[in-house]
Coordinates of C-alpha atoms in Angstrom, one line a residue:
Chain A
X1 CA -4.9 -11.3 -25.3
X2 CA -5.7 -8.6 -22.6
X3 CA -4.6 -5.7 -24.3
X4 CA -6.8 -7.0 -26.7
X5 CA -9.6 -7.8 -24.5
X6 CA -9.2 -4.6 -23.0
X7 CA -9.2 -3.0 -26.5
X8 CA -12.9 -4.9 -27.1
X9 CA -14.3 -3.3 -24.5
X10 CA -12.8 0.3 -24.8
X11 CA -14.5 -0.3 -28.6
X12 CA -17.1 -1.4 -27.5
X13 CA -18.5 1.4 -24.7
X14 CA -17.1 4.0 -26.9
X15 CA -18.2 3.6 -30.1
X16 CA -21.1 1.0 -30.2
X17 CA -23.1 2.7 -27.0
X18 CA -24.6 5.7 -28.2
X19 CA -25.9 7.2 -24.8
X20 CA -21.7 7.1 -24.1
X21 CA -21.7 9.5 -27.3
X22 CA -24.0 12.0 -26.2
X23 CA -22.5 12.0 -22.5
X24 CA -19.1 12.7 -24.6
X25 CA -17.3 9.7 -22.1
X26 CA -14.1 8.5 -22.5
X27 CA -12.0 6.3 -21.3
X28 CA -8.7 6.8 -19.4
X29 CA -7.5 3.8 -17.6
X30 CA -8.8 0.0 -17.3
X31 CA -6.5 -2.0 -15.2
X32 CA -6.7 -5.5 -16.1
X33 CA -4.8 -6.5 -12.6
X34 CA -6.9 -5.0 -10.2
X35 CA -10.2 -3.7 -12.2
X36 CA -10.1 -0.1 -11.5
X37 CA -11.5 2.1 -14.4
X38 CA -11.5 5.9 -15.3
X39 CA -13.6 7.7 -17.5
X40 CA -13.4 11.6 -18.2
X41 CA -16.2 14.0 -19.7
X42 CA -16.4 17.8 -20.1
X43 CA -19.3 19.4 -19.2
X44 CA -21.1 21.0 -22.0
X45 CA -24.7 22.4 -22.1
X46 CA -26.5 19.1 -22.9
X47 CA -25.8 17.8 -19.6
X48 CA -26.8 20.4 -17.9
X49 CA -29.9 20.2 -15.1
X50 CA -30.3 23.5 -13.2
X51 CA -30.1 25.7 -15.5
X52 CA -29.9 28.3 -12.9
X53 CA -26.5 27.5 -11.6
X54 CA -25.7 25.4 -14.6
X55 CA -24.4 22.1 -12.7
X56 CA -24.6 18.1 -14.1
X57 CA -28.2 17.0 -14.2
X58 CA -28.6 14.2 -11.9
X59 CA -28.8 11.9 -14.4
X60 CA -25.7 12.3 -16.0
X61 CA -24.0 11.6 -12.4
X62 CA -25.8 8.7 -12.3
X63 CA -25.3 7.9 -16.1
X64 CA -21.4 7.8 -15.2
X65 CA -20.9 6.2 -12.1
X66 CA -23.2 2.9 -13.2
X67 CA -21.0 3.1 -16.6
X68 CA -17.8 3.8 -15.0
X69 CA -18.8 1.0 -12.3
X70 CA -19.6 -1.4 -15.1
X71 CA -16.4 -1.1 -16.9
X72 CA -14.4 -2.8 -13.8
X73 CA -17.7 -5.6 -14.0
X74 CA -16.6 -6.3 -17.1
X75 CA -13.0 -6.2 -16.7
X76 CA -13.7 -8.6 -13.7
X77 CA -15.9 -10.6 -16.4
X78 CA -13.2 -11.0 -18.5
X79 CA -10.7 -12.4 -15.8
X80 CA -13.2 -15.3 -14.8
X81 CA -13.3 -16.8 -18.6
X82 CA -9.9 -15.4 -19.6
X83 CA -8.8 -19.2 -20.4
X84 CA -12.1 -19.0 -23.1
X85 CA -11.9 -18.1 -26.8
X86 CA -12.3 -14.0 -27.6
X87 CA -15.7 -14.8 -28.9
X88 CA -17.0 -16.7 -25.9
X89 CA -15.6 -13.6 -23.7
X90 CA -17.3 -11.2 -26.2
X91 CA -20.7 -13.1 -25.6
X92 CA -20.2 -12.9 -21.6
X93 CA -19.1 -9.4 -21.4
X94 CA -22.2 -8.1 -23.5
X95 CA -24.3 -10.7 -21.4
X96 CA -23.6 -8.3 -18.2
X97 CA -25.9 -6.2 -16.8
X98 CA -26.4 -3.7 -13.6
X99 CA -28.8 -5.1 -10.5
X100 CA -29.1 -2.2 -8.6
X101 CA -27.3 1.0 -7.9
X102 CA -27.1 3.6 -5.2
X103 CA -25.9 7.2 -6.1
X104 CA -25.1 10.0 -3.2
X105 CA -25.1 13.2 -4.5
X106 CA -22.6 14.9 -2.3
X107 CA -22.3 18.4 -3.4
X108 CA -23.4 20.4 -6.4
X109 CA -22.2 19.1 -9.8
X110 CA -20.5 22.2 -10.4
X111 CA -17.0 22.3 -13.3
X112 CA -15.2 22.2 -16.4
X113 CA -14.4 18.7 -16.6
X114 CA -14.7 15.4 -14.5
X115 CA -13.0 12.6 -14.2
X116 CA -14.5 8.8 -12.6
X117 CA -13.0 6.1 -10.8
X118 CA -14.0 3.2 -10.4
X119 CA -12.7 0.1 -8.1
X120 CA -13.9 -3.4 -7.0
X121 CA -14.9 -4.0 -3.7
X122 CA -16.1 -7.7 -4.6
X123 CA -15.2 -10.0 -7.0
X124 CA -17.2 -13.1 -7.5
X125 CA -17.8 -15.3 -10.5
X126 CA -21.7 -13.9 -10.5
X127 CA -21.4 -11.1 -8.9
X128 CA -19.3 -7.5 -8.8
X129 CA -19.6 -4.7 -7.1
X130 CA -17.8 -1.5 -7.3
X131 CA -17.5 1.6 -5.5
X132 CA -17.1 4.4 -7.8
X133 CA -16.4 8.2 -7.2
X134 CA -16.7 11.5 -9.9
X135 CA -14.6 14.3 -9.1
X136 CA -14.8 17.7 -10.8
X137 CA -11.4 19.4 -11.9
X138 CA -10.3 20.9 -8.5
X139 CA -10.6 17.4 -7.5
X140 CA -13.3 18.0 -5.6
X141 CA -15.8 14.6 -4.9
X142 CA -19.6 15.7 -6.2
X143 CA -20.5 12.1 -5.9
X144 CA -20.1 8.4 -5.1
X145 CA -22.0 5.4 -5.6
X146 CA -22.2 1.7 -5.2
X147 CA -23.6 -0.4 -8.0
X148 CA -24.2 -4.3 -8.0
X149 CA -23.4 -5.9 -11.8
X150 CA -24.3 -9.9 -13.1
X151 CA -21.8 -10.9 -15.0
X152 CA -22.5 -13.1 -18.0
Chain B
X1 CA -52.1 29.7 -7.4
X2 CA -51.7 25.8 -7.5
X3 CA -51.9 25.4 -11.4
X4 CA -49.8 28.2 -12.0
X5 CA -46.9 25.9 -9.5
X6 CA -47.5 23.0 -11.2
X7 CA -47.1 25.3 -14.9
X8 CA -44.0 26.5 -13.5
X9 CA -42.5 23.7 -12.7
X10 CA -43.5 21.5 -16.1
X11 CA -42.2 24.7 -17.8
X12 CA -38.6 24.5 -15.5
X13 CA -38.9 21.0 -16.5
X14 CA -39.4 21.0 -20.2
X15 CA -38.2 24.4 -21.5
X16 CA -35.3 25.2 -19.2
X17 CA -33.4 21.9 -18.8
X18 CA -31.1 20.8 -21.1
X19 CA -30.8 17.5 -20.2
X20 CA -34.2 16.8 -20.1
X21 CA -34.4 18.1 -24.1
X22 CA -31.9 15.4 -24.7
X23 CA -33.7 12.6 -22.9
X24 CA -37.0 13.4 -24.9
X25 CA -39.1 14.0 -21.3
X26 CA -42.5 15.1 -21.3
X27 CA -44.7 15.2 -18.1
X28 CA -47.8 13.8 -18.0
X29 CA -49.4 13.9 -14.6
X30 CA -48.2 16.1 -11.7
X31 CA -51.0 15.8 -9.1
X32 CA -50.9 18.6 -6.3
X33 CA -53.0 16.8 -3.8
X34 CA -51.2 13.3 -3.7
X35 CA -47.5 14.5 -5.2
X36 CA -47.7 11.7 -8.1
X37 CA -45.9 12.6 -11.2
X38 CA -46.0 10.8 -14.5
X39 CA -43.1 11.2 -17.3
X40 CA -43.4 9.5 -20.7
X41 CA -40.5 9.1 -23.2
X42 CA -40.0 7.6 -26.5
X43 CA -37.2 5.1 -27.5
X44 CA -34.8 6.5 -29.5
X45 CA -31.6 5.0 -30.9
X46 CA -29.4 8.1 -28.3
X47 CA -30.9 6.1 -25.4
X48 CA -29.5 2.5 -26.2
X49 CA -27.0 1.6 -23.7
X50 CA -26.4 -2.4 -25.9
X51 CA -26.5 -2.2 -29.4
X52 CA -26.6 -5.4 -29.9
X53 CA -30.2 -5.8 -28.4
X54 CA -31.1 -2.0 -28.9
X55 CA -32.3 -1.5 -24.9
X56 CA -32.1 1.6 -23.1
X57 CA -28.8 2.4 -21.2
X58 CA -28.9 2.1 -17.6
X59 CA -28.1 5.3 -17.2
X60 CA -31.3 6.7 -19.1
X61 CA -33.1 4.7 -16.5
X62 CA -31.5 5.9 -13.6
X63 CA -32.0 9.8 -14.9
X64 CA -35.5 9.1 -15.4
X65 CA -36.2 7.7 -12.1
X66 CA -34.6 10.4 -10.7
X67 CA -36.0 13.4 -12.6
X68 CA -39.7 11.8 -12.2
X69 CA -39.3 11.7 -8.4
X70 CA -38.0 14.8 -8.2
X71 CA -40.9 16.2 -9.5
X72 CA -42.9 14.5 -6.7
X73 CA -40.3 16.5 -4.1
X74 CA -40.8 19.4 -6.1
X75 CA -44.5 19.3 -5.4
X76 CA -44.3 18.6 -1.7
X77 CA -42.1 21.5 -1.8
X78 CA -44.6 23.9 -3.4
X79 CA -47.4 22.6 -1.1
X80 CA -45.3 23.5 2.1
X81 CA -44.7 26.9 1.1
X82 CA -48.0 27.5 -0.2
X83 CA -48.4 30.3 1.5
X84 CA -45.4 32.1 0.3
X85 CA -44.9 34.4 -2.5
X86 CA -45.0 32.8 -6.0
X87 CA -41.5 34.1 -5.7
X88 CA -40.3 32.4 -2.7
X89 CA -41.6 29.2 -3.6
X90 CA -40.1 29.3 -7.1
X91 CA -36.1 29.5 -4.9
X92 CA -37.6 26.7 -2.3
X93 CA -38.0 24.6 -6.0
X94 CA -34.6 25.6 -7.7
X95 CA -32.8 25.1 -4.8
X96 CA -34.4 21.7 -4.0
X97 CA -31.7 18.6 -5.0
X98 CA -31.8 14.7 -4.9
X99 CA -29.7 13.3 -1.9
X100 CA -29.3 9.7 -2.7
X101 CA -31.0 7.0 -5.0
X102 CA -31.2 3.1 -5.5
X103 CA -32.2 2.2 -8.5
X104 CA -33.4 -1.7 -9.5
X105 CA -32.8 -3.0 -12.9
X106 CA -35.6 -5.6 -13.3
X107 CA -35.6 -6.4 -16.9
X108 CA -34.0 -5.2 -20.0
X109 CA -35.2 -1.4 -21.0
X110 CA -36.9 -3.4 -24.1
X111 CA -39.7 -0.8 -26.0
X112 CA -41.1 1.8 -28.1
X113 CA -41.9 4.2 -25.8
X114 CA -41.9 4.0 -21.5
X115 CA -44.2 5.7 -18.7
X116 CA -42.6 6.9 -15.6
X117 CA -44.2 7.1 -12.1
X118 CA -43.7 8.3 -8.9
X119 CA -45.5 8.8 -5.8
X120 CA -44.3 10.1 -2.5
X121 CA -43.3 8.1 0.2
X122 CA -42.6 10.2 2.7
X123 CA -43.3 13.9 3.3
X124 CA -41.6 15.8 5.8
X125 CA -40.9 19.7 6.0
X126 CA -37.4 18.8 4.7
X127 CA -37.2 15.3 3.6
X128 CA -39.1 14.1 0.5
X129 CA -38.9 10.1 -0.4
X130 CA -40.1 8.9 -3.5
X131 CA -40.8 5.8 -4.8
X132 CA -40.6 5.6 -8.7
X133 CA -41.4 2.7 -11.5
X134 CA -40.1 2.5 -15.2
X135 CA -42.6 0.9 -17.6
X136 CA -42.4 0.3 -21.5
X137 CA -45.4 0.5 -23.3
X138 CA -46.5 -3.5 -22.6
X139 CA -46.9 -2.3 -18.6
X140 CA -44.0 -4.4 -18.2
X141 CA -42.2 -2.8 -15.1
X142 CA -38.3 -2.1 -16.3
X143 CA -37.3 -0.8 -13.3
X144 CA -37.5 0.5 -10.1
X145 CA -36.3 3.0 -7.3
X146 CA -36.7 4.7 -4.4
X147 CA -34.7 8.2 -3.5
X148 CA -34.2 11.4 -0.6
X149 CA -34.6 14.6 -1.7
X150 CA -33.6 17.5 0.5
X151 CA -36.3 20.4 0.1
X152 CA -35.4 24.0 0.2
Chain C
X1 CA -42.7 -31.8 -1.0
X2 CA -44.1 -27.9 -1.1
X3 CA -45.3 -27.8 1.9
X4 CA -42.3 -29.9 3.8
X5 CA -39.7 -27.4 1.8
X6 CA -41.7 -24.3 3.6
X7 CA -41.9 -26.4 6.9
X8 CA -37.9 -26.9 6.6
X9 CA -37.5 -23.1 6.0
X10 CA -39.6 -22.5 8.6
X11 CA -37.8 -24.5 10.9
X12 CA -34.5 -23.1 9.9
X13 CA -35.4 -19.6 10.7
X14 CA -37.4 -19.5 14.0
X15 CA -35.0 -23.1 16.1
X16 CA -31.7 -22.5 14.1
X17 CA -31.0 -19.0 14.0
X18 CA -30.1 -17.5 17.1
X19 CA -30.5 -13.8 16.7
X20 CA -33.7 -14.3 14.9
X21 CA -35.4 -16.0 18.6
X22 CA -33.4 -12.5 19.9
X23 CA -35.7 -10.7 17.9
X24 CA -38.7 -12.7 18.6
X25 CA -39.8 -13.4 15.2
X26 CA -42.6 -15.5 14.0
X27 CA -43.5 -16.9 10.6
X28 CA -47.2 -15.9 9.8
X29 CA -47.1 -16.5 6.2
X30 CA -44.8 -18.1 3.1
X31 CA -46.8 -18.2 0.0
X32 CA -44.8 -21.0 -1.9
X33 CA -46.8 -19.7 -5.6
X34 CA -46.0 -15.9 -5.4
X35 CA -43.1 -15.9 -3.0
X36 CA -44.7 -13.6 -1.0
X37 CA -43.3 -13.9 3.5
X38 CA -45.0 -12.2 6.4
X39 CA -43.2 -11.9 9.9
X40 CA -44.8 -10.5 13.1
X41 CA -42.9 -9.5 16.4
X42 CA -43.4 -7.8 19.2
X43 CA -42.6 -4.9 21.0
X44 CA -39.7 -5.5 23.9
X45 CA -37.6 -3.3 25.8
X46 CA -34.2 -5.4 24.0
X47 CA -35.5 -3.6 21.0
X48 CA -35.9 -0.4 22.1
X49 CA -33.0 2.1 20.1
X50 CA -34.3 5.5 21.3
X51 CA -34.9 5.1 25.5
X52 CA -36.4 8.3 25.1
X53 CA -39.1 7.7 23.2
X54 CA -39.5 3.7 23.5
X55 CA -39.0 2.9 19.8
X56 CA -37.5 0.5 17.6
X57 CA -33.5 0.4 16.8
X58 CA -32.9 1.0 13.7
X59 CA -30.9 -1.9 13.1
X60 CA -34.0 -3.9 14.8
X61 CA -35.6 -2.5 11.7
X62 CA -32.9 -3.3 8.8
X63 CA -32.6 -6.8 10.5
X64 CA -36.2 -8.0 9.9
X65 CA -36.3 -6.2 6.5
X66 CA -33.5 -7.9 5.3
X67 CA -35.1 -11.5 7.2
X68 CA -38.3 -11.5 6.0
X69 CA -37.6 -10.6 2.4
X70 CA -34.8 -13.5 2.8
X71 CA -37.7 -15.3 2.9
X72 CA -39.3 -15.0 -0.2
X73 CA -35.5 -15.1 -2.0
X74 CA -35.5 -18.6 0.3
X75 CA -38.9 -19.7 -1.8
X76 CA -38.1 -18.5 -4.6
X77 CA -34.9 -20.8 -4.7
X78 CA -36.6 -23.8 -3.7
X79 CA -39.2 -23.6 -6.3
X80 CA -35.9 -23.2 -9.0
X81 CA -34.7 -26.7 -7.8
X82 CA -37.9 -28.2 -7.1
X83 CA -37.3 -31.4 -9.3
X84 CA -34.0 -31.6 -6.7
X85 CA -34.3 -34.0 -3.7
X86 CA -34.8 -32.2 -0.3
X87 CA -30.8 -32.4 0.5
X88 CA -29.6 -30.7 -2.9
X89 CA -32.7 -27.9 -1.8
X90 CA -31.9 -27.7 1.4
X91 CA -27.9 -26.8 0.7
X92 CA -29.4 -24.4 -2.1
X93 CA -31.0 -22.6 0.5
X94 CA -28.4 -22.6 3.3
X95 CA -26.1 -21.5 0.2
X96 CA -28.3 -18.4 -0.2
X97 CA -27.4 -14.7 0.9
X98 CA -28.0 -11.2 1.1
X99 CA -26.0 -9.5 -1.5
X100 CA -27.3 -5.4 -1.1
X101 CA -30.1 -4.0 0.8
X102 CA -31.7 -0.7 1.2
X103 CA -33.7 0.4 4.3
X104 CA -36.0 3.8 4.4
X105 CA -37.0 4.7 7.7
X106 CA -40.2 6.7 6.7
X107 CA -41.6 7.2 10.4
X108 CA -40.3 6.5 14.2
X109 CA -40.5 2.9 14.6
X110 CA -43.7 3.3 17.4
X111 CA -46.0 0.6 18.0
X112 CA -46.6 -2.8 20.4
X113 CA -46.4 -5.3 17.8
X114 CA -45.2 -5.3 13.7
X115 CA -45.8 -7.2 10.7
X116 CA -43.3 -6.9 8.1
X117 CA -44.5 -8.2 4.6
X118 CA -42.2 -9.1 1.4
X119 CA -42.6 -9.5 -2.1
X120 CA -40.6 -10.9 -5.2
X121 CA -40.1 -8.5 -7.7
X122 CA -37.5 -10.1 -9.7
X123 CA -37.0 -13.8 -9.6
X124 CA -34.1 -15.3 -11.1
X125 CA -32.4 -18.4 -11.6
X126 CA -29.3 -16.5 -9.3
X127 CA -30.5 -13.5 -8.3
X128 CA -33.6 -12.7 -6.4
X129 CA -35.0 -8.8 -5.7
X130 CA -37.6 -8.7 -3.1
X131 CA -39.5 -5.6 -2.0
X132 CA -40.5 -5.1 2.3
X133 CA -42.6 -3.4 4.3
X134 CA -42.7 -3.0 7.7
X135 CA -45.7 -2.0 9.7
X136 CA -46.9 -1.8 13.4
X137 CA -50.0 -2.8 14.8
X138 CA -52.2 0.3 13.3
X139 CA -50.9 -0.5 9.9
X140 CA -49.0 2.4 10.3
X141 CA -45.6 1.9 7.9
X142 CA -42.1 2.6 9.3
X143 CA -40.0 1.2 6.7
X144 CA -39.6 0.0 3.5
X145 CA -36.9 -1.8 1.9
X146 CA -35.2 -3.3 -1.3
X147 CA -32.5 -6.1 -0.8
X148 CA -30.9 -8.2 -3.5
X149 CA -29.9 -11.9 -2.7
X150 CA -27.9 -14.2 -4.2
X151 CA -29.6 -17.6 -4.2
X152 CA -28.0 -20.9 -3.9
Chain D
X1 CA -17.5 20.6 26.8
X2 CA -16.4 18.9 23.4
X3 CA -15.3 16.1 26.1
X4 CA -18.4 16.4 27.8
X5 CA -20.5 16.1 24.8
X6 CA -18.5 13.0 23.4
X7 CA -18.8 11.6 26.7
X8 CA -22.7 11.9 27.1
X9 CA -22.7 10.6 23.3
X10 CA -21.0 7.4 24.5
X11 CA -23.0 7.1 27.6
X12 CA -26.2 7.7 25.6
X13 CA -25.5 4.8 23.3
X14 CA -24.0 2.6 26.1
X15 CA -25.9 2.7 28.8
X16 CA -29.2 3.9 27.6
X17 CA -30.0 2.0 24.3
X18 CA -31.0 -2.0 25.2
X19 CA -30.7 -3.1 21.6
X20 CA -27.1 -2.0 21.5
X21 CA -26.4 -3.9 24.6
X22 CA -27.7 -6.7 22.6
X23 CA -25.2 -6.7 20.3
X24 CA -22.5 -5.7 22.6
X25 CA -21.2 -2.6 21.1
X26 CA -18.3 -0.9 22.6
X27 CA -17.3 2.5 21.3
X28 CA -13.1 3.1 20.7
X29 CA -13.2 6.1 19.0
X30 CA -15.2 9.2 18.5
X31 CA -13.3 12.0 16.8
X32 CA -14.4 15.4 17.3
X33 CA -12.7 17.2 14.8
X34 CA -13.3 14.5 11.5
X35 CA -16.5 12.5 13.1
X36 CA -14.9 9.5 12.6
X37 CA -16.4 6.6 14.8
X38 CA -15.1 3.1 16.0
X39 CA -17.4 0.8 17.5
X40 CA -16.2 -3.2 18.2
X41 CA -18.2 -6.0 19.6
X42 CA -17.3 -9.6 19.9
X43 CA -19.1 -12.9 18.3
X44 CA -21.6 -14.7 20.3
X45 CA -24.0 -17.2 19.6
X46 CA -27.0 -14.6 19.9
X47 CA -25.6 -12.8 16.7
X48 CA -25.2 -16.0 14.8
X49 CA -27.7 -15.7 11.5
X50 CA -26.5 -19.2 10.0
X51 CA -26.0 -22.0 12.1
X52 CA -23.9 -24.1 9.6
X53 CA -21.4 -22.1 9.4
X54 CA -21.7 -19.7 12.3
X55 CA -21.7 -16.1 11.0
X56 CA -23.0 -12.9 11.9
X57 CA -26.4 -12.4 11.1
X58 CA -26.9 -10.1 8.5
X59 CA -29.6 -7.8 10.4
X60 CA -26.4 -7.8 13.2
X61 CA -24.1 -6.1 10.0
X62 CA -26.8 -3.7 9.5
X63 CA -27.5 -3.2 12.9
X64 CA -23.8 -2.2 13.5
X65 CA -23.4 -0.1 10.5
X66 CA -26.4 2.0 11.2
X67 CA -25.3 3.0 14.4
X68 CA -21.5 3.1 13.8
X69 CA -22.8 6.0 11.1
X70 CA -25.0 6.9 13.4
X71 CA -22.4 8.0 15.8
X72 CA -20.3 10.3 12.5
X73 CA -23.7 12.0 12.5
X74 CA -24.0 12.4 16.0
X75 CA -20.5 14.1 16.3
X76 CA -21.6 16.2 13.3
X77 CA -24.9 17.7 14.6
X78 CA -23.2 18.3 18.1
X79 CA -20.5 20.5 16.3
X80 CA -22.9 22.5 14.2
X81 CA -24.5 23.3 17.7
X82 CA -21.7 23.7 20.1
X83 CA -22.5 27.3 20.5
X84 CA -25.7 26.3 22.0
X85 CA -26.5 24.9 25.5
X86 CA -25.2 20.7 26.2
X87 CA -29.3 20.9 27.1
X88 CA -30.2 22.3 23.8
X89 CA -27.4 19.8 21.9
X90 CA -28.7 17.3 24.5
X91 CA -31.9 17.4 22.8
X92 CA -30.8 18.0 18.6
X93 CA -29.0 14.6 19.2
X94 CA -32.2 13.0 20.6
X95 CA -34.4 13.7 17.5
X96 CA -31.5 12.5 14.8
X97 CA -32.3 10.1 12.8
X98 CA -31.4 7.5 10.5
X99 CA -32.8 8.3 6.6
X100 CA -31.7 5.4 4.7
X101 CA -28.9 3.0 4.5
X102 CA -27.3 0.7 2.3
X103 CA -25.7 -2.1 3.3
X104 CA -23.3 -4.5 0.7
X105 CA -22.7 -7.6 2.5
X106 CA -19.5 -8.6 1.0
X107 CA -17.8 -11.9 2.4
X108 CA -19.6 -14.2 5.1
X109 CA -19.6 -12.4 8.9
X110 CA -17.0 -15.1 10.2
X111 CA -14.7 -13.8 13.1
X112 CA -13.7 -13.9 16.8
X113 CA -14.2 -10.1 17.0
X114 CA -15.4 -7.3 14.9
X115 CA -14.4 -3.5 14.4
X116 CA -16.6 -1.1 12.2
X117 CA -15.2 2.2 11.3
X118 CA -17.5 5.4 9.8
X119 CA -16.2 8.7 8.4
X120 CA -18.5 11.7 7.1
X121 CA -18.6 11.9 3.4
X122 CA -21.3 14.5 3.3
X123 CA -21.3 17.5 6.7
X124 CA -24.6 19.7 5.8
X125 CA -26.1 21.9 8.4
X126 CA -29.6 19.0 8.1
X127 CA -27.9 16.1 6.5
X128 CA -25.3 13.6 7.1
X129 CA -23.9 10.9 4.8
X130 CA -21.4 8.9 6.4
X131 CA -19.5 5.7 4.9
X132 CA -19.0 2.6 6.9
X133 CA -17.0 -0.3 7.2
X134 CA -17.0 -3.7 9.2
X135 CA -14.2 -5.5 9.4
X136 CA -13.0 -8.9 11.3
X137 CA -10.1 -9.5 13.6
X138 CA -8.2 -10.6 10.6
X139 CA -8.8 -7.3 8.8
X140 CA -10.9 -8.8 6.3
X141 CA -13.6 -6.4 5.4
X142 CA -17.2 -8.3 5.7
X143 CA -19.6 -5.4 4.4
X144 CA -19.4 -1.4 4.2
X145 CA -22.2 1.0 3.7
X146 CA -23.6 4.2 3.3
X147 CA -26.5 6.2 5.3
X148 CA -27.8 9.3 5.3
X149 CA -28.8 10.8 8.8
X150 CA -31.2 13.7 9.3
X151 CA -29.5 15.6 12.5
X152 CA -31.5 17.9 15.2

């Protein structure tokens, strides 16, 4: 039931989302147990946004970290009604949304490819918030955030 | 000299930013005195973020806010260096970048087509604040944020 | 019952919380219709978080931005449960807390006296958003704030 | 002289600051070399923001974490500087300033005794972003943060 769970919502931001298309996300770990999440992108020209020094617009760091933070949300979602049929969790987990969200932009969104992690720093039965970081490929942190989700 | 800033930047904006192509931006408003900028975009099914309601994806919201209150920091910019060489001001602008950001979600991104403003909060010689509102085309407010820019 | 619910949250706030008599808060306004709180305090030398320049601590700051628009998420929970008897409201309320807040110091935090002023601008059956604004006595603002709550 | 500045950094907050004697504020650590800070203070009835059940008040959290960051940026101006005069350092660390600051309120403030921790996520040569945390006696994180410092 978690694996497929787990598979739902993996379907679901990869294939039904269509902003999720364009960014090119996907998905490389969501840890039932604790709620952590990692998504990966390579950059490409559409997401560029200085076009001087060709780094991520800031939109597309933002874009990532509230997506990558919502995927633990939801994963947290899921635990609170896992005793519920898959249709009743279906209904919550689309019934989720973000509050608010702050991004820092740390250093220039400057790489190849990037990879986001996401973790919970609270876990209630209304309310999750995660801390989430995006790294370029030198493993280098361009910017972290903290986003607030509701959770159906 | 002040139009041909404010054409320069709309043109940077609009012509020379991918990501901007791909969110559908156009600018509306940039007013040199008071630093308000107005962005309009239309709906379009790349920007839903729930397909089962068809509203925009969180992160569309969040790049917008950020990108229409940039463009507030970018004309505080421009008015510091006024002085300067077109040429001087045009590196102040490109090398100009958003610190941090808090964005609200107040309602779902429901519409056909959404009006973005922002007007500046605070101006200093460095520091730019903005403060920045997402409405569809019903003048209901979406969302709303506030963010730091650091000014070159 | 209106106007004994704002008396009890009145109450609460300026005899049973200790660190708001620290702060010398008063209660000038709660606007049970619109949600809408106004605090005024004065000027002291317990304040002071700059000795050089005699102005306000920061964290004097973030404390009655977070307060005052506590407030309004205070209001806007009691009008949610206003068919309740006053016992049921008055846990509701207790029940209530911050969640997330964010605080933009736009100028030094001069002045003799301040009013701080808060508005709802989302009002939920659990989650309340309130906008603040702090000003001293030349209606000169400081700070301005956002802070999520999580209401009872 | 990094001693010396340290020291005056301490003695500045300390002795000079009422508000911080307000909340009691001790400082443990103040690392030169990462700008990591350590402030503890211990629960009183002046910090007490809910009578019931006798927790820190949440403006006391914020208070704590803006100046536990406070003191990451502090460290960080002094070391872009320490070529220059303790008179001219003397006086960058005067005019620093607190930006903006988020504040997640995680679990209720209950404890005997409090620690808050801050480390620099972001060193520039005008901005600082530092992380914080607060913690009870039990190791039970209450509420972390993020703020961004303009430095001298």
């Amino acid at each position: 039931m978690r694996d497929l769970i787990l598979e739902k919502i993996k379907e679901y931001y990869l294939e039904l989302l269509p902003f999720n298309k364009i960014l090119g996300i996907d998905i490389d770990l969501l840890d039932y147990k604790t709620g952590e999440a990692i998504t990966t992108f390579d950059m490409k020209n559409d997401l560029v946004g200085n076009s001087t020094i060709g780094i991520l617009h800031g939109g597309v760091t933002a874009s990532v970290i509230d997506l990558t933070g919502g995927l633990s949300a939801l994963i947290s979602c899921a635990k609170f009604h896992e005793k519920e049929s898959l249709e009743v969790i279906a209904k919550k987990l689309t019934s989720s949304a973000t509050i608010d969200m702050r991004v820092d932009y740390l250093r220039p969104g400057k790489g190849k490819s990037f990879v986001c992690k996401s973790r919970i720093i609270r876990a209630g039965s209304r309310i999750v918030v995660s801390k989430i970081d995006l790294f370029n490929e030198k493993e280098i942190r361009i910017a972290t955030g903290t986003a607030t989700y509701l959770i159906g």
